[in-house]
PDB file of C-alpha atoms in Angstrom:
ATOM      1  CA  ASP A   2      72.583 110.072 125.695  1.00 63.00           C
ATOM      2  CA  GLY A   3      75.534 112.049 124.382  1.00 71.00           C
ATOM      3  CA  GLY A   4      77.699 110.619 121.702  1.00 91.00           C
ATOM      4  CA  ILE A   5      78.919 110.647 118.130  1.00 95.00           C
ATOM      5  CA  THR A   6      76.746 109.476 115.264  1.00 95.00           C
ATOM      6  CA  GLN A   7      78.231 108.486 111.939  1.00 97.00           C
ATOM      7  CA  SER A   8      76.097 107.788 108.904  1.00 95.00           C
ATOM      8  CA  PRO A   9      75.661 105.867 106.790  1.00 95.00           C
ATOM      9  CA  LYS A  10      77.082 102.675 108.295  1.00 94.00           C
ATOM     10  CA  TYR A  11      77.615 101.153 104.852  1.00 95.00           C
ATOM     11  CA  LEU A  12      77.956 103.025 101.586  1.00 93.00           C
ATOM     12  CA  PHE A  13      78.639 101.940  98.054  1.00 92.00           C
ATOM     13  CA  ARG A  14      79.964 104.392  95.493  1.00 89.00           C
ATOM     14  CA  LYS A  15      80.557 104.170  91.813  1.00 89.00           C
ATOM     15  CA  GLU A  16      83.903 105.267  90.518  1.00 87.00           C
ATOM     16  CA  GLY A  17      83.952 108.936  89.635  1.00 87.00           C
ATOM     17  CA  GLN A  18      81.318 109.930  92.171  1.00 90.00           C
ATOM     18  CA  ASN A  19      81.767 112.072  95.248  1.00 93.00           C
ATOM     19  CA  VAL A  20      80.283 110.836  98.507  1.00 94.00           C
ATOM     20  CA  THR A  21      79.807 112.545 101.868  1.00 96.00           C
ATOM     21  CA  LEU A  22      80.077 110.801 105.223  1.00 97.00           C
ATOM     22  CA  SER A  23      78.251 112.409 108.114  1.00 98.00           C
ATOM     23  CA  CYS A  24      79.605 112.882 111.632  1.00 98.00           C
ATOM     24  CA  GLU A  25      77.454 114.556 114.282  1.00 97.00           C
ATOM     25  CA  GLN A  26      78.202 114.954 118.005  1.00 96.00           C
ATOM     26  CA  ASN A  27      76.097 116.311 120.848  1.00 95.00           C
ATOM     27  CA  LEU A  28      78.918 116.356 123.379  1.00 93.00           C
ATOM     28  CA  ASN A  29      79.751 120.047 122.963  1.00 93.00           C
ATOM     29  CA  HIS A  30      83.263 119.075 121.931  1.00 92.00           C
ATOM     30  CA  ASP A  31      85.500 121.568 120.183  1.00 91.00           C
ATOM     31  CA  ALA A  32      87.869 119.224 118.353  1.00 92.00           C
ATOM     32  CA  MET A  33      86.785 116.674 115.759  1.00 95.00           C
ATOM     33  CA  TYR A  34      88.778 114.202 113.671  1.00 95.00           C
ATOM     34  CA  TRP A  35      88.443 111.947 110.640  1.00 97.00           C
ATOM     35  CA  TYR A  36      90.487 108.755 110.291  1.00 96.00           C
ATOM     36  CA  ARG A  37      90.800 106.118 107.611  1.00 96.00           C
ATOM     37  CA  GLN A  38      91.493 102.474 108.483  1.00 95.00           C
ATOM     38  CA  ASP A  39      92.440  99.839 105.939  1.00 93.00           C
ATOM     39  CA  PRO A  40      92.191  96.122 106.773  1.00 85.00           C
ATOM     40  CA  GLY A  41      94.714  95.043 109.378  1.00 81.00           C
ATOM     41  CA  GLN A  42      96.203  98.509 109.615  1.00 84.00           C
ATOM     42  CA  GLY A  43      96.197 101.452 111.953  1.00 88.00           C
ATOM     43  CA  LEU A  44      94.247 104.691 111.858  1.00 93.00           C
ATOM     44  CA  ARG A  45      95.530 107.378 109.553  1.00 93.00           C
ATOM     45  CA  LEU A  46      94.504 110.978 110.102  1.00 93.00           C
ATOM     46  CA  ILE A  47      92.690 112.618 107.204  1.00 96.00           C
ATOM     47  CA  TYR A  48      91.559 115.963 108.623  1.00 96.00           C
ATOM     48  CA  TYR A  49      90.974 117.505 112.018  1.00 93.00           C
ATOM     49  CA  SER A  50      89.289 120.615 113.334  1.00 94.00           C
ATOM     50  CA  GLN A  51      89.855 122.428 116.605  1.00 90.00           C
ATOM     51  CA  ILE A  52      87.089 124.994 116.286  1.00 91.00           C
ATOM     52  CA  VAL A  53      84.229 126.002 114.010  1.00 94.00           C
ATOM     53  CA  ASN A  54      85.257 127.297 110.589  1.00 95.00           C
ATOM     54  CA  ASP A  55      88.792 125.983 110.977  1.00 94.00           C
ATOM     55  CA  PHE A  56      90.390 122.666 110.031  1.00 95.00           C
ATOM     56  CA  GLN A  57      93.806 121.231 109.229  1.00 93.00           C
ATOM     57  CA  LYS A  58      95.043 118.545 106.904  1.00 94.00           C
ATOM     58  CA  GLY A  59      96.217 115.320 108.406  1.00 92.00           C
ATOM     59  CA  ASP A  60      98.602 112.800 106.874  1.00 91.00           C
ATOM     60  CA  ILE A  61      96.418 111.625 103.979  1.00 94.00           C
ATOM     61  CA  ALA A  62      94.190 114.589 103.056  1.00 96.00           C
ATOM     62  CA  GLU A  63      94.565 114.271  99.271  1.00 95.00           C
ATOM     63  CA  GLY A  64      91.255 113.384  97.636  1.00 95.00           C
ATOM     64  CA  TYR A  65      89.214 114.362 100.701  1.00 97.00           C
ATOM     65  CA  SER A  66      87.515 117.564 101.823  1.00 97.00           C
ATOM     66  CA  VAL A  67      85.767 118.664 105.023  1.00 98.00           C
ATOM     67  CA  SER A  68      83.775 121.541 106.428  1.00 97.00           C
ATOM     68  CA  ARG A  69      83.099 122.732 109.965  1.00 97.00           C
ATOM     69  CA  GLU A  70      80.207 125.167 109.767  1.00 97.00           C
ATOM     70  CA  LYS A  71      78.692 124.026 113.044  1.00 96.00           C
ATOM     71  CA  LYS A  72      80.306 122.804 116.231  1.00 96.00           C
ATOM     72  CA  GLU A  73      78.239 119.629 116.147  1.00 97.00           C
ATOM     73  CA  SER A  74      78.993 118.592 112.588  1.00 98.00           C
ATOM     74  CA  PHE A  75      82.148 117.620 110.676  1.00 98.00           C
ATOM     75  CA  PRO A  76      81.206 115.979 107.352  1.00 98.00           C
ATOM     76  CA  LEU A  77      83.840 114.295 105.185  1.00 98.00           C
ATOM     77  CA  THR A  78      83.565 114.269 101.403  1.00 97.00           C
ATOM     78  CA  VAL A  79      85.437 111.580  99.525  1.00 95.00           C
ATOM     79  CA  THR A  80      86.018 113.001  96.076  1.00 92.00           C
ATOM     80  CA  SER A  81      86.640 111.270  92.779  1.00 86.00           C
ATOM     81  CA  ALA A  82      90.257 112.343  93.142  1.00 84.00           C
ATOM     82  CA  GLN A  83      90.739 109.769  95.908  1.00 85.00           C
ATOM     83  CA  LYS A  84      92.158 106.823  93.956  1.00 84.00           C
ATOM     84  CA  ASN A  85      91.531 104.067  96.454  1.00 88.00           C
ATOM     85  CA  PRO A  86      88.693 105.135  98.749  1.00 91.00           C
ATOM     86  CA  THR A  87      87.454 101.705  99.830  1.00 94.00           C
ATOM     87  CA  ALA A  88      88.065 101.660 103.591  1.00 95.00           C
ATOM     88  CA  PHE A  89      86.603 102.019 107.061  1.00 96.00           C
ATOM     89  CA  TYR A  90      86.213 105.640 108.210  1.00 97.00           C
ATOM     90  CA  LEU A  91      86.123 106.713 111.847  1.00 97.00           C
ATOM     91  CA  CYS A  92      85.106 110.070 113.286  1.00 97.00           C
ATOM     92  CA  ALA A  93      86.175 111.228 116.758  1.00 95.00           C
ATOM     93  CA  SER A  94      85.674 114.236 118.996  1.00 93.00           C
ATOM     94  CA  TYR A  95      87.359 115.696 122.047  1.00 88.00           C
ATOM     95  CA  ARG A  96      86.575 118.510 124.471  1.00 84.00           C
ATOM     96  CA  GLY A  97      90.055 119.484 125.504  1.00 78.00           C
ATOM     97  CA  PRO A  98      93.006 118.671 127.770  1.00 73.00           C
ATOM     98  CA  GLY A  99      92.293 116.019 130.356  1.00 71.00           C
ATOM     99  CA  ASN A 100      89.149 114.805 128.650  1.00 77.00           C
ATOM    100  CA  THR A 101      88.232 111.578 126.899  1.00 80.00           C
ATOM    101  CA  ILE A 102      88.225 111.193 123.143  1.00 85.00           C
ATOM    102  CA  TYR A 103      84.993 109.739 121.821  1.00 90.00           C
ATOM    103  CA  PHE A 104      84.678 107.703 118.633  1.00 94.00           C
ATOM    104  CA  GLY A 105      81.756 107.039 116.363  1.00 95.00           C
ATOM    105  CA  GLU A 106      80.910 103.519 115.205  1.00 94.00           C
ATOM    106  CA  GLY A 107      82.430 104.091 111.793  1.00 96.00           C
ATOM    107  CA  SER A 108      81.357 103.998 108.164  1.00 96.00           C
ATOM    108  CA  TRP A 109      82.307 101.393 105.591  1.00 96.00           C
ATOM    109  CA  LEU A 110      82.815 102.811 102.111  1.00 95.00           C
ATOM    110  CA  THR A 111      83.104 100.493  99.119  1.00 94.00           C
ATOM    111  CA  VAL A 112      83.767 101.622  95.573  1.00 89.00           C
ATOM    112  CA  VAL A 113      82.057  99.433  93.009  1.00 84.00           C
TER     113      VAL A 113
ATOM    114  CA  ALA B  28     105.696 115.573 113.239  1.00 65.00           C
ATOM    115  CA  GLN B  29     104.973 113.116 115.975  1.00 78.00           C
ATOM    116  CA  THR B  30     105.201 109.423 115.183  1.00 90.00           C
ATOM    117  CA  VAL B  31     104.032 106.394 117.118  1.00 95.00           C
ATOM    118  CA  THR B  32     105.607 102.976 116.572  1.00 96.00           C
ATOM    119  CA  GLN B  33     104.287  99.607 117.623  1.00 97.00           C
ATOM    120  CA  SER B  34     106.932  97.045 116.728  1.00 95.00           C
ATOM    121  CA  GLN B  35     104.824  93.940 117.407  1.00 96.00           C
ATOM    122  CA  PRO B  36     102.218  93.369 114.682  1.00 95.00           C
ATOM    123  CA  GLU B  37     100.973  90.255 116.507  1.00 96.00           C
ATOM    124  CA  MET B  38     101.194  88.881 120.033  1.00 97.00           C
ATOM    125  CA  SER B  39      99.682  85.889 121.747  1.00 97.00           C
ATOM    126  CA  VAL B  40      99.180  84.970 125.382  1.00 98.00           C
ATOM    127  CA  GLN B  41      97.709  82.093 127.332  1.00 98.00           C
ATOM    128  CA  GLU B  42      94.586  82.783 129.301  1.00 97.00           C
ATOM    129  CA  ALA B  43      95.399  83.973 132.861  1.00 97.00           C
ATOM    130  CA  GLU B  44      98.974  84.868 131.876  1.00 98.00           C
ATOM    131  CA  THR B  45     100.535  88.319 131.509  1.00 98.00           C
ATOM    132  CA  VAL B  46     101.472  90.024 128.250  1.00 98.00           C
ATOM    133  CA  THR B  47     103.209  93.306 127.472  1.00 98.00           C
ATOM    134  CA  LEU B  48     102.606  95.336 124.318  1.00 98.00           C
ATOM    135  CA  SER B  49     105.282  97.797 123.245  1.00 98.00           C
ATOM    136  CA  CYS B  50     104.955 101.357 122.006  1.00 98.00           C
ATOM    137  CA  THR B  51     107.502 104.064 121.328  1.00 97.00           C
ATOM    138  CA  TYR B  52     106.898 107.588 120.151  1.00 96.00           C
ATOM    139  CA  ASP B  53     108.872 110.479 118.845  1.00 94.00           C
ATOM    140  CA  THR B  54     108.182 114.057 119.899  1.00 90.00           C
ATOM    141  CA  SER B  55     109.930 117.244 120.885  1.00 88.00           C
ATOM    142  CA  GLU B  56     107.006 118.442 122.974  1.00 87.00           C
ATOM    143  CA  SER B  57     106.673 118.251 126.737  1.00 85.00           C
ATOM    144  CA  ASP B  58     102.898 118.484 127.102  1.00 86.00           C
ATOM    145  CA  TYR B  59     101.054 115.488 125.713  1.00 90.00           C
ATOM    146  CA  TYR B  60      98.861 112.510 126.499  1.00 91.00           C
ATOM    147  CA  LEU B  61      99.358 108.862 125.646  1.00 94.00           C
ATOM    148  CA  PHE B  62      96.618 106.294 125.214  1.00 94.00           C
ATOM    149  CA  TRP B  63      96.004 102.634 124.618  1.00 96.00           C
ATOM    150  CA  TYR B  64      92.847 101.777 122.682  1.00 95.00           C
ATOM    151  CA  LYS B  65      91.325  98.380 122.101  1.00 96.00           C
ATOM    152  CA  GLN B  66      89.504  97.587 118.858  1.00 95.00           C
ATOM    153  CA  PRO B  67      87.557  94.306 118.777  1.00 94.00           C
ATOM    154  CA  PRO B  68      86.201  92.861 115.505  1.00 90.00           C
ATOM    155  CA  SER B  69      83.204  95.200 115.779  1.00 90.00           C
ATOM    156  CA  ARG B  70      85.686  98.030 115.046  1.00 91.00           C
ATOM    157  CA  GLN B  71      84.477 100.010 118.043  1.00 91.00           C
ATOM    158  CA  MET B  72      87.333 101.986 119.641  1.00 93.00           C
ATOM    159  CA  ILE B  73      87.483 101.384 123.396  1.00 93.00           C
ATOM    160  CA  LEU B  74      89.759 103.399 125.669  1.00 92.00           C
ATOM    161  CA  VAL B  75      91.863 101.086 127.812  1.00 95.00           C
ATOM    162  CA  ILE B  76      94.112 103.502 129.668  1.00 94.00           C
ATOM    163  CA  ARG B  77      95.657 106.949 129.372  1.00 92.00           C
ATOM    164  CA  GLN B  78      98.729 108.665 130.739  1.00 93.00           C
ATOM    165  CA  GLU B  79      99.478 112.368 131.123  1.00 91.00           C
ATOM    166  CA  ALA B  80     103.081 113.136 130.251  1.00 90.00           C
ATOM    167  CA  TYR B  81     103.542 115.397 133.273  1.00 89.00           C
ATOM    168  CA  LYS B  82     102.639 112.586 135.685  1.00 88.00           C
ATOM    169  CA  GLN B  83     105.505 110.359 136.749  1.00 85.00           C
ATOM    170  CA  GLN B  84     103.243 107.719 138.249  1.00 91.00           C
ATOM    171  CA  ASN B  85     102.267 104.955 135.845  1.00 93.00           C
ATOM    172  CA  ALA B  86      98.548 104.711 135.145  1.00 92.00           C
ATOM    173  CA  THR B  87      96.640 101.597 136.201  1.00 92.00           C
ATOM    174  CA  GLU B  88      93.123 100.417 135.378  1.00 92.00           C
ATOM    175  CA  ASN B  89      92.272  97.088 136.973  1.00 95.00           C
ATOM    176  CA  ARG B  90      94.234  94.420 135.032  1.00 97.00           C
ATOM    177  CA  PHE B  91      95.793  96.992 132.715  1.00 97.00           C
ATOM    178  CA  SER B  92      98.849  99.029 133.583  1.00 97.00           C
ATOM    179  CA  VAL B  93     101.458 101.001 131.703  1.00 97.00           C
ATOM    180  CA  ASN B  94     105.198 101.439 131.969  1.00 97.00           C
ATOM    181  CA  PHE B  95     105.781 105.050 130.976  1.00 96.00           C
ATOM    182  CA  GLN B  96     109.422 105.930 130.381  1.00 95.00           C
ATOM    183  CA  LYS B  97     109.369 109.591 129.330  1.00 93.00           C
ATOM    184  CA  ALA B  98     113.078 109.966 128.653  1.00 93.00           C
ATOM    185  CA  ALA B  99     113.102 106.841 126.522  1.00 95.00           C
ATOM    186  CA  LYS B 100     109.778 107.818 124.897  1.00 95.00           C
ATOM    187  CA  SER B 101     108.353 104.422 125.652  1.00 96.00           C
ATOM    188  CA  PHE B 102     104.800 103.555 126.691  1.00 97.00           C
ATOM    189  CA  SER B 103     104.148  99.827 127.071  1.00 97.00           C
ATOM    190  CA  LEU B 104     100.888  98.195 128.120  1.00 98.00           C
ATOM    191  CA  LYS B 105     100.805  95.256 130.504  1.00 98.00           C
ATOM    192  CA  ILE B 106      97.729  93.060 130.639  1.00 98.00           C
ATOM    193  CA  SER B 107      97.601  90.818 133.689  1.00 98.00           C
ATOM    194  CA  ASP B 108      95.432  87.727 134.111  1.00 97.00           C
ATOM    195  CA  SER B 109      94.569  87.782 130.401  1.00 97.00           C
ATOM    196  CA  GLN B 110      91.015  86.895 129.495  1.00 97.00           C
ATOM    197  CA  LEU B 111      89.496  85.657 126.235  1.00 97.00           C
ATOM    198  CA  GLY B 112      87.676  88.982 125.946  1.00 96.00           C
ATOM    199  CA  ASP B 113      90.997  90.810 125.791  1.00 97.00           C
ATOM    200  CA  ALA B 114      91.600  89.481 122.296  1.00 97.00           C
ATOM    201  CA  ALA B 115      91.555  92.467 119.952  1.00 97.00           C
ATOM    202  CA  MET B 116      93.697  94.930 118.050  1.00 96.00           C
ATOM    203  CA  TYR B 117      95.448  97.328 120.415  1.00 97.00           C
ATOM    204  CA  PHE B 118      96.510 100.795 119.351  1.00 96.00           C
ATOM    205  CA  CYS B 119      98.889 103.154 121.053  1.00 96.00           C
ATOM    206  CA  ALA B 120      98.090 106.833 120.486  1.00 93.00           C
ATOM    207  CA  TYR B 121      99.681 110.200 121.141  1.00 92.00           C
ATOM    208  CA  ARG B 122      97.871 113.485 121.498  1.00 89.00           C
ATOM    209  CA  SER B 123      99.651 116.789 121.467  1.00 82.00           C
ATOM    210  CA  GLU B 124      98.341 119.575 123.646  1.00 76.00           C
ATOM    211  CA  THR B 125     100.314 122.190 121.755  1.00 74.00           C
ATOM    212  CA  SER B 126     100.113 121.195 118.081  1.00 65.00           C
ATOM    213  CA  GLY B 127      96.391 121.629 117.608  1.00 67.00           C
ATOM    214  CA  SER B 128      95.321 118.563 119.577  1.00 75.00           C
ATOM    215  CA  ARG B 129      96.487 116.311 116.778  1.00 81.00           C
ATOM    216  CA  LEU B 130      95.890 112.653 117.664  1.00 85.00           C
ATOM    217  CA  THR B 131      98.306 110.128 116.126  1.00 90.00           C
ATOM    218  CA  PHE B 132      97.989 106.315 116.236  1.00 92.00           C
ATOM    219  CA  GLY B 133     100.462 103.494 115.892  1.00 94.00           C
ATOM    220  CA  GLU B 134      99.973 100.620 113.461  1.00 93.00           C
ATOM    221  CA  GLY B 135      98.463  98.351 116.070  1.00 95.00           C
ATOM    222  CA  THR B 136      99.186  95.003 117.702  1.00 97.00           C
ATOM    223  CA  GLN B 137      96.810  92.097 117.162  1.00 96.00           C
ATOM    224  CA  LEU B 138      96.490  90.224 120.467  1.00 97.00           C
ATOM    225  CA  THR B 139      95.347  86.621 120.527  1.00 97.00           C
ATOM    226  CA  VAL B 140      94.381  84.974 123.829  1.00 97.00           C
ATOM    227  CA  ASN B 141      94.667  81.196 123.831  1.00 97.00           C
ATOM    228  CA  PRO B 142      92.422  79.150 126.143  1.00 95.00           C
TER     229      PRO B 142
END
């Protein structure tokens, strides 16, 4: 079945370490997104990409980096520069106008 | 930049009753989509309903319907015959079709359904 796979589901990171969250889709979607969600709050856009080898900063890009080398993959790296990275991270993808946006099941990141 | 505002952090409704969740947005664009998503405790994002800005007719999906007021930039969700399974966080979202398909969410409304 087609869908979006995020991994890992749960991740623990020590302060000062970078960590990469994986997002893979087999839906042939052009656009992909990364969101951060803190407890009881909405989704804030970190980065998004419309096509391969292109991406734009969202509202809270500082301390994060992404790449889009393949259409299917949009990994998010949480760097040591992100001061408060503990949160729930959601990846989404979208084919284009008139189509449904699909979400992954999310990744929980905890800094210990 | 587009913004989406949900002014009701929490709402409650009695089972079988009707509840309306509010959403307003700010944009200068004419081509966009609006969505309501449901997020249960599992954190899975579930599409409830969507509305194309160019359509005047309000979208309806079974017990869920919207009141889309384009001039007022308002997009409220009405849930009829509320069920216990409707309890969740509800997010209003805006997607531009001209500004790089950017998808923006509101802060959410936590809906409680009382038996």
